[in-house]
Short mmCIF file of C-alpha atoms and ligand atoms in Angstrom, two decimals:
data_model
loop_
_atom_site.label_atom_id
_atom_site.label_comp_id
_atom_site.label_asym_id
_atom_site.label_seq_id
_atom_site.Cartn_x
_atom_site.Cartn_y
_atom_site.Cartn_z
CA MET A 1 0.00 0.00 0.00
CA LYS A 2 2.85 2.42 0.93
CA LYS A 3 4.17 2.07 -2.63
CA TRP A 4 1.05 3.63 -4.11
CA LYS A 5 1.48 6.93 -5.88
CA PHE A 6 -0.25 10.14 -4.77
CA SER A 7 -3.37 9.90 -6.99
CA THR A 8 -4.00 6.30 -5.95
CA LYS A 9 -3.59 7.21 -2.30
CA SER A 10 -5.92 10.19 -2.68
CA VAL A 11 -8.70 7.87 -3.87
CA HIS A 12 -8.05 4.77 -1.76
CA ILE A 13 -6.32 5.48 1.58
CA GLY A 14 -8.94 5.51 4.32
CA ASN A 15 -11.53 4.72 1.68
CA ASP A 16 -11.88 0.93 1.90
CA PRO A 17 -15.45 -0.13 1.17
CA ASP A 18 -17.59 -0.38 4.31
CA GLU A 19 -17.08 -3.84 5.85
CA LYS A 20 -20.73 -4.48 6.64
CA THR A 21 -22.54 -3.19 3.56
CA GLY A 22 -19.84 -2.85 0.92
CA SER A 23 -20.69 0.85 0.50
CA VAL A 24 -17.97 2.26 -1.74
CA SER A 25 -18.54 5.77 -0.46
CA VAL A 26 -17.43 6.25 3.16
CA PRO A 27 -20.44 6.19 5.52
CA ILE A 28 -21.18 9.41 7.40
CA TYR A 29 -21.38 8.44 11.07
CA LEU A 30 -23.77 11.14 12.21
CA THR A 31 -23.63 10.31 15.87
CA SER A 32 -22.47 12.22 18.91
CA THR A 33 -22.20 9.14 21.13
CA TYR A 34 -21.85 5.34 21.00
CA GLU A 35 -23.43 2.44 22.87
CA GLN A 36 -21.06 0.87 25.41
CA ASP A 37 -21.23 -2.88 26.09
CA ALA A 38 -20.55 -2.44 29.80
CA VAL A 39 -19.23 0.28 32.07
CA GLY A 40 -15.74 1.13 30.80
CA LYS A 41 -16.14 -1.24 27.84
CA ASP A 42 -16.73 0.52 24.53
CA ARG A 43 -15.96 -0.64 21.00
CA GLY A 44 -13.19 1.88 20.43
CA TYR A 45 -15.60 4.78 20.13
CA ASP A 46 -17.10 6.65 23.07
CA TYR A 47 -17.94 10.24 22.08
CA SER A 48 -17.61 12.01 18.73
CA ARG A 49 -15.58 14.98 19.95
CA ALA A 50 -12.87 12.43 20.83
CA VAL A 51 -13.31 10.01 17.93
CA ASN A 52 -15.55 9.53 14.92
CA PRO A 53 -15.14 6.88 12.18
CA THR A 54 -15.74 9.33 9.29
CA ARG A 55 -13.19 11.75 10.73
CA GLU A 56 -10.70 8.90 11.20
CA ARG A 57 -10.95 8.08 7.49
CA LEU A 58 -10.21 11.70 6.56
CA GLU A 59 -7.29 11.90 8.96
CA GLU A 60 -5.77 8.70 7.63
CA ASN A 61 -6.10 9.88 4.05
CA ILE A 62 -4.53 13.32 4.47
CA ALA A 63 -1.75 11.99 6.69
CA ALA A 64 -0.75 9.68 3.84
CA LEU A 65 -0.87 12.48 1.24
CA ALA A 66 1.20 14.83 3.41
CA GLY A 67 3.74 12.05 3.95
CA GLY A 68 3.11 11.81 7.70
CA GLN A 69 1.83 9.28 10.21
CA PHE A 70 -0.75 11.22 12.22
CA GLY A 71 -3.48 13.44 10.81
CA ILE A 72 -5.58 15.54 13.17
CA ALA A 73 -8.63 17.27 11.70
CA PHE A 74 -10.20 20.52 12.89
CA ALA A 75 -13.27 22.60 12.11
CA SER A 76 -11.33 25.24 10.15
CA GLY A 77 -7.79 26.25 9.28
CA MET A 78 -7.85 28.75 12.16
CA ALA A 79 -9.07 26.04 14.56
CA ALA A 80 -6.07 23.92 13.51
CA ILE A 81 -3.61 26.82 13.91
CA THR A 82 -5.10 27.82 17.29
CA SER A 83 -4.81 24.21 18.48
CA ILE A 84 -1.17 24.07 17.35
CA PHE A 85 -0.39 27.19 19.39
CA GLN A 86 -1.99 25.42 22.39
CA LEU A 87 1.19 23.30 22.39
CA LEU A 88 2.90 26.38 23.88
CA LYS A 89 3.09 27.60 27.47
CA PHE A 90 3.06 31.01 29.14
CA ASN A 91 6.25 32.99 28.29
CA ASP A 92 7.14 30.84 25.28
CA HIS A 93 8.31 32.67 22.17
CA VAL A 94 7.55 32.02 18.49
CA VAL A 95 9.33 33.21 15.35
CA ILE A 96 6.65 33.70 12.70
CA SER A 97 6.69 34.74 9.02
CA ARG A 98 6.07 38.48 8.69
CA ASN A 99 3.49 38.07 5.94
CA VAL A 100 1.08 35.45 7.28
CA TYR A 101 -2.65 35.18 6.57
CA GLY A 102 -4.51 38.08 8.24
CA GLY A 103 -6.49 35.69 10.46
CA THR A 104 -3.26 34.21 11.86
CA TYR A 105 -1.94 37.72 12.49
CA ARG A 106 -5.19 38.62 14.30
CA LEU A 107 -5.02 35.46 16.43
CA VAL A 108 -1.46 36.31 17.44
CA LYS A 109 -1.97 40.00 18.14
CA GLN A 110 -5.45 40.00 19.62
CA VAL A 111 -5.67 36.63 21.37
CA LEU A 112 -2.34 34.93 22.05
CA ASN A 113 -0.23 37.99 22.93
CA SER A 114 -2.51 38.80 25.85
CA GLN A 115 -2.19 35.20 27.05
CA GLY A 116 1.57 35.57 27.55
CA ILE A 117 2.87 34.02 24.34
CA ASP A 118 5.33 36.23 22.52
CA PHE A 119 5.78 36.34 18.74
CA THR A 120 8.42 37.98 16.54
CA PHE A 121 7.23 38.64 12.99
CA THR A 122 10.28 37.96 10.88
CA ASP A 123 11.36 37.78 7.27
CA THR A 124 11.69 33.99 7.33
CA SER A 125 13.07 34.03 3.78
CA ALA A 126 16.30 35.50 5.24
CA SER A 127 18.28 33.17 7.50
CA GLU A 128 20.16 36.08 9.20
CA ALA A 129 16.82 37.62 10.23
CA VAL A 130 15.63 34.26 11.55
CA LEU A 131 18.83 33.64 13.53
CA SER A 132 18.69 37.05 15.15
CA ALA A 133 15.01 36.56 16.10
CA ILE A 134 15.69 33.30 17.97
CA ARG A 135 15.91 33.60 21.78
CA PRO A 136 16.38 31.06 24.58
CA GLU A 137 12.56 31.01 25.09
CA THR A 138 11.88 30.30 21.38
CA LYS A 139 9.94 27.05 21.19
CA MET A 140 8.35 27.26 17.77
CA MET A 141 8.89 28.65 14.28
CA PHE A 142 5.69 29.12 12.28
CA ILE A 143 6.06 29.82 8.58
CA GLU A 144 3.85 30.20 5.54
CA THR A 145 5.48 29.41 2.21
CA PRO A 146 4.45 30.83 -0.19
CA THR A 147 2.92 33.58 1.91
CA ASN A 148 -0.55 35.01 1.50
CA PRO A 149 -0.75 37.20 -0.62
CA LEU A 150 2.81 38.33 -1.44
CA LEU A 151 3.99 34.83 -2.35
CA GLU A 152 7.27 35.13 -0.45
CA LEU A 153 9.04 31.80 -0.04
CA SER A 154 11.03 30.44 2.88
CA ASP A 155 13.58 27.68 2.49
CA ILE A 156 12.02 24.84 4.51
CA SER A 157 15.14 22.59 4.60
CA LEU A 158 17.35 25.44 5.72
CA LEU A 159 14.91 26.50 8.46
CA ALA A 160 14.52 22.86 9.54
CA LYS A 161 18.27 22.72 10.09
CA ILE A 162 18.24 25.97 12.09
CA CYS A 163 15.33 24.65 14.17
CA GLU A 164 17.13 21.39 14.81
CA ASP A 165 20.22 23.25 16.01
CA HIS A 166 18.11 25.32 18.42
CA ASN A 167 15.65 22.62 19.50
CA ILE A 168 12.67 24.48 18.02
CA LEU A 169 9.52 23.00 16.45
CA LEU A 170 9.10 23.95 12.79
CA ILE A 171 5.47 24.33 11.68
CA VAL A 172 4.62 25.01 8.02
CA ASP A 173 1.28 26.39 6.87
CA ASN A 174 1.13 24.69 3.47
CA THR A 175 -2.31 25.96 2.50
CA PHE A 176 -1.12 27.72 -0.67
CA MET A 177 0.49 24.63 -2.23
CA SER A 178 -1.63 21.75 -0.85
CA PRO A 179 -0.02 18.33 -0.23
CA PHE A 180 0.05 17.87 -4.01
CA GLY A 181 2.40 20.81 -4.58
CA GLN A 182 4.69 20.69 -1.53
CA ARG A 183 5.33 18.24 1.30
CA PRO A 184 7.15 20.09 4.11
CA LEU A 185 7.49 17.00 6.35
CA SER A 186 9.84 15.48 3.78
CA LEU A 187 11.95 18.67 4.04
CA GLY A 188 12.33 18.43 7.80
CA ALA A 189 9.28 20.29 9.19
CA HIS A 190 7.84 18.75 12.37
CA LEU A 191 4.24 19.61 11.61
CA VAL A 192 2.36 20.74 8.52
CA VAL A 193 -0.98 22.52 8.64
CA HIS A 194 -3.52 23.20 5.90
CA SER A 195 -6.69 25.20 5.77
CA SER A 196 -8.58 22.37 4.05
CA THR A 197 -11.21 24.98 3.18
CA LYS A 198 -8.92 25.74 0.21
CA PHE A 199 -7.38 23.23 -2.25
CA ILE A 200 -8.22 20.14 -0.18
CA GLY A 201 -11.95 20.99 -0.12
CA GLY A 202 -11.66 22.66 -3.50
CA HIS A 203 -15.33 23.49 -4.09
CA SER A 204 -15.90 26.50 -1.80
CA ASP A 205 -18.48 24.55 0.20
CA VAL A 206 -16.76 23.42 3.40
CA LEU A 207 -14.51 24.79 6.15
CA GLY A 208 -11.78 22.62 7.59
CA GLY A 209 -8.26 22.43 8.91
CA ILE A 210 -5.79 19.58 9.22
CA ALA A 211 -2.44 19.12 10.94
CA VAL A 212 -0.09 16.26 10.05
CA THR A 213 3.07 15.03 11.73
CA SER A 214 5.25 11.93 11.83
CA ASP A 215 6.27 12.57 15.42
CA GLU A 216 4.23 10.30 17.68
CA ASN A 217 4.66 12.44 20.76
CA LEU A 218 3.56 15.58 18.89
CA GLY A 219 0.68 13.66 17.28
CA GLU A 220 -0.54 12.48 20.69
CA LYS A 221 -0.32 15.96 22.19
CA LEU A 222 -2.31 17.46 19.32
CA ARG A 223 -4.89 14.68 19.45
CA PHE A 224 -5.31 15.47 23.17
CA ILE A 225 -5.74 19.19 22.34
CA GLN A 226 -8.25 18.28 19.60
CA LYS A 227 -10.37 16.41 22.14
CA SER A 228 -9.88 18.89 24.98
CA VAL A 229 -10.41 22.12 23.04
CA GLY A 230 -13.08 20.53 20.86
CA ALA A 231 -12.69 22.49 17.60
CA VAL A 232 -13.61 19.39 15.59
CA PRO A 233 -15.23 19.13 12.13
CA SER A 234 -18.66 17.57 11.73
CA PRO A 235 -18.86 14.06 10.20
CA PHE A 236 -20.58 15.56 7.13
CA ASP A 237 -17.76 18.09 6.64
CA CYS A 238 -15.25 15.23 6.92
CA TRP A 239 -17.16 13.32 4.26
CA LEU A 240 -17.18 16.34 1.93
CA LEU A 241 -13.41 16.61 2.30
CA ILE A 242 -12.88 12.87 1.71
CA ARG A 243 -14.99 13.15 -1.45
CA SER A 244 -13.05 16.23 -2.63
CA ILE A 245 -9.57 14.85 -2.01
CA LYS A 246 -10.15 12.13 -4.61
CA THR A 247 -9.89 14.81 -7.31
CA LEU A 248 -7.20 16.96 -5.64
CA PRO A 249 -4.44 15.86 -8.05
CA LEU A 250 -6.61 16.50 -11.12
CA ARG A 251 -7.72 19.90 -9.90
CA ALA A 252 -4.24 20.96 -8.79
CA ILE A 253 -2.61 19.99 -12.09
CA ARG A 254 -5.19 21.98 -14.04
CA GLN A 255 -5.15 24.99 -11.70
CA PHE A 256 -1.35 25.23 -11.48
CA ASP A 257 -0.97 24.84 -15.23
CA THR A 258 -3.55 27.51 -16.07
CA ALA A 259 -2.06 29.88 -13.47
CA GLN A 260 1.36 29.58 -15.13
CA GLN A 261 -0.14 30.42 -18.53
CA LEU A 262 -2.06 33.38 -17.14
CA ALA A 263 0.94 34.70 -15.18
CA GLU A 264 3.11 34.60 -18.30
CA LYS A 265 0.51 36.54 -20.26
CA LEU A 266 -0.07 39.01 -17.44
CA SER A 267 3.67 39.66 -17.19
CA THR A 268 3.59 41.31 -20.63
CA ARG A 269 0.85 43.81 -19.68
CA LYS A 270 1.85 47.41 -19.21
CA GLU A 271 -1.26 48.15 -17.11
CA LEU A 272 0.26 46.30 -14.14
CA SER A 273 2.84 47.89 -11.88
CA ARG A 274 3.78 44.49 -10.42
CA ILE A 275 3.10 40.81 -10.97
CA ILE A 276 4.03 38.21 -8.37
CA TYR A 277 4.04 34.51 -9.30
CA PRO A 278 6.76 32.05 -8.19
CA GLY A 279 6.66 30.36 -11.62
CA LEU A 280 8.03 33.47 -13.37
CA PRO A 281 11.84 33.71 -13.65
CA VAL A 282 11.58 37.33 -12.41
CA HIS A 283 10.23 36.14 -9.04
CA PRO A 284 13.15 36.69 -6.60
CA GLN A 285 12.79 33.12 -5.29
CA HIS A 286 12.00 31.32 -8.53
CA LYS A 287 15.05 29.08 -8.03
CA LEU A 288 13.93 28.06 -4.54
CA ALA A 289 10.39 27.48 -5.83
CA LYS A 290 11.81 25.13 -8.48
CA SER A 291 13.65 23.03 -5.92
CA GLN A 292 11.11 23.10 -3.07
CA GLN A 293 7.65 23.09 -4.64
CA LEU A 294 7.47 19.73 -6.34
CA ASP A 295 4.50 17.67 -7.40
CA PRO A 296 4.56 14.01 -6.29
CA SER A 297 6.47 13.03 -9.46
CA GLY A 298 9.19 15.57 -8.65
CA LYS A 299 8.17 18.21 -11.20
CA PRO A 300 8.39 21.85 -10.04
CA VAL A 301 4.97 23.47 -9.59
CA PHE A 302 4.13 27.04 -8.68
CA GLY A 303 0.58 27.08 -7.37
CA SER A 304 -2.55 28.78 -8.61
CA MET A 305 -2.24 32.09 -6.79
CA ILE A 306 -1.13 35.21 -8.66
CA SER A 307 -0.89 38.69 -7.15
CA ILE A 308 -0.96 41.74 -9.39
CA ASP A 309 -0.67 45.40 -8.53
CA MET A 310 -3.04 47.62 -10.47
CA GLY A 311 -1.11 50.78 -9.55
CA SER A 312 -4.12 52.71 -8.22
CA ILE A 313 -7.39 52.10 -6.40
CA GLU A 314 -9.31 53.51 -9.40
CA SER A 315 -7.73 51.03 -11.85
CA ARG A 316 -8.25 48.24 -9.32
CA ASP A 317 -11.94 48.98 -9.01
CA ARG A 318 -12.46 49.35 -12.77
CA PHE A 319 -10.69 46.00 -13.24
CA LEU A 320 -12.80 44.25 -10.60
CA LYS A 321 -16.02 45.66 -12.00
CA ARG A 322 -15.28 44.39 -15.52
CA LEU A 323 -14.44 40.81 -14.52
CA LYS A 324 -17.20 38.37 -15.44
CA ILE A 325 -15.76 34.95 -14.52
CA PHE A 326 -13.46 35.75 -11.58
CA ILE A 327 -15.75 36.19 -8.55
CA LEU A 328 -14.93 38.88 -5.99
CA ALA A 329 -14.70 36.82 -2.81
CA GLU A 330 -12.40 35.79 0.04
CA SER A 331 -10.81 32.30 -0.05
CA LEU A 332 -8.84 30.43 -2.68
CA GLY A 333 -7.96 27.08 -4.16
CA GLY A 334 -11.47 26.16 -5.35
CA VAL A 335 -12.65 25.09 -8.78
CA GLU A 336 -14.09 28.54 -9.41
CA SER A 337 -11.68 31.40 -10.07
CA LEU A 338 -11.81 34.08 -7.38
CA VAL A 339 -10.39 37.55 -7.06
CA SER A 340 -9.80 39.51 -3.86
CA VAL A 341 -8.25 42.68 -2.50
CA PRO A 342 -6.17 41.42 0.44
CA TYR A 343 -5.56 44.92 1.86
CA VAL A 344 -9.21 45.29 2.87
CA MET A 345 -10.38 41.66 2.76
CA THR A 346 -8.17 38.79 4.00
CA HIS A 347 -5.58 41.12 5.58
CA GLY A 348 -7.99 43.77 6.88
CA SER A 349 -6.87 43.26 10.49
CA ILE A 350 -3.24 44.16 9.79
CA PRO A 351 -2.38 47.82 10.54
CA PRO A 352 -1.93 49.93 7.36
CA GLU A 353 1.68 50.87 8.15
CA GLU A 354 2.66 47.19 8.46
CA LYS A 355 0.96 46.34 5.17
CA GLU A 356 2.71 49.20 3.43
CA PHE A 357 6.08 48.16 4.89
CA LEU A 358 5.53 44.68 3.40
CA GLY A 359 4.45 46.03 0.01
CA LEU A 360 0.87 44.90 0.53
CA THR A 361 -0.73 47.88 -1.17
CA GLU A 362 -4.37 48.87 -1.52
CA SER A 363 -4.12 48.32 -5.26
CA LEU A 364 -2.84 44.73 -4.92
CA VAL A 365 -5.28 42.19 -6.33
CA ARG A 366 -5.01 38.45 -5.59
CA LEU A 367 -6.19 35.95 -8.18
CA SER A 368 -7.06 32.36 -7.33
CA VAL A 369 -7.15 30.41 -10.58
CA GLY A 370 -9.82 27.71 -10.89
CA ILE A 371 -10.44 24.91 -13.36
CA GLU A 372 -12.39 26.86 -15.98
CA ASP A 373 -11.22 26.97 -19.60
CA PRO A 374 -7.84 28.81 -19.65
CA GLU A 375 -8.77 30.79 -22.76
CA ASP A 376 -12.01 32.03 -21.19
CA LEU A 377 -10.08 33.06 -18.08
CA TRP A 378 -7.51 34.95 -20.13
CA ASN A 379 -10.22 36.71 -22.13
CA ASP A 380 -11.89 37.74 -18.87
CA LEU A 381 -8.63 39.18 -17.47
CA GLU A 382 -7.59 40.80 -20.75
CA THR A 383 -10.91 42.55 -21.27
CA ALA A 384 -11.00 43.81 -17.71
CA LEU A 385 -7.37 44.98 -17.90
CA THR A 386 -7.83 46.80 -21.16
CA ASP A 387 -10.78 48.69 -19.72
CA SER A 388 -9.16 49.31 -16.31
CA SER A 389 -6.61 51.83 -17.55
CA GLY A 390 -9.43 54.33 -17.91
N1 PLP B 401 -3.80 29.76 6.45
C1 PLP B 401 -3.84 30.40 5.26
C2 PLP B 401 -2.58 30.53 4.46
C3 PLP B 401 -5.04 30.92 4.79
O1 PLP B 401 -5.06 31.54 3.60
C4 PLP B 401 -6.22 30.77 5.57
C5 PLP B 401 -7.50 31.31 5.12
O2 PLP B 401 -7.58 32.00 4.13
C6 PLP B 401 -6.13 30.12 6.80
C7 PLP B 401 -4.91 29.61 7.21
C8 PLP B 401 -7.34 29.96 7.69
O3 PLP B 401 -8.17 28.96 7.23
P1 PLP B 401 -9.75 28.89 7.51
O4 PLP B 401 -10.36 30.04 6.76
O5 PLP B 401 -10.14 27.55 7.01
O6 PLP B 401 -9.95 29.04 8.97
#
């Protein structure tokens, strides 16, 4: 079974036909509790916050795809990230990527800081910055690569080495690449986390989060936090994710491929003051992207997120108004192409001066490329661009 390739695993791991009925589709165990045969004698299941057979199937499947041993599912990406930070204690310190998802930033600044956990937002793409941020109390490094929405990359293997030398846990938020496009555990990370709301779910219809590790001790601690904190997904949400993962490789191949085509075309347009896509040779970390972001066959892949700067708020708004296929909405990674303005949407909780320091401008537009026909998508962008210059 271990020899199976990614697409086979995505369809079959955790998805054995139901023993009793032969049902090929995983049953949804919609139960909160389970009959016990005697006091203290259950059949492996006692209460659904602690354990649920549908959730177990999902956890087994994603753990295999991420290349880990233990998968722990949560009700959303933020529930997973919050639970991971519950591994920390009062006075612990975390080095965190300076350009993380706005919700992670908000959690840090408005929840965790006041609970006595200290964070240093750092340019984790620069090893000198990382080394100078580390202190004796540093227990964790939390990185996003590529980051949302500036698509900055951090070198996972290099950071894993630094973390090993300093006895620090390395956590990678791999939401932007999905397990199909990057597997941080194989590069030395201790724990990988995904908002499964994005590529893993892929249809903009379910919220979810998943953490995967190969470290048994870490896996047990997180499983305990999952049960104790209780931010668990419903059995139906688990089933939706199991169903969606079967097509993850097909969707990712199509989305990544179309994004590359669109980014190349966009890079020739004079209307844009900036285009950011790791698959373009002009991206400052294109070389790292080529060595780190690999599909399961080892081919470099660059994701389906493109950020473009329209130069002004007026051009941005004209562009957004003219788009017919790209839907103005938060989120990413789904089959439908979406467009967003991170400054006011996903990164609204970050103070303006910090956004400006990072280069996250008000005119920056983030595209999430879906599975629609590439030519239709280009026509949509081209028409809107042509009309956006006024
Ligand atoms: N991490 C990243 C990189 C994200 O983009 C998001 C959401 O956009 C999250 C985590 C949070 O996930 P969720 O919305 O499922 O809570």
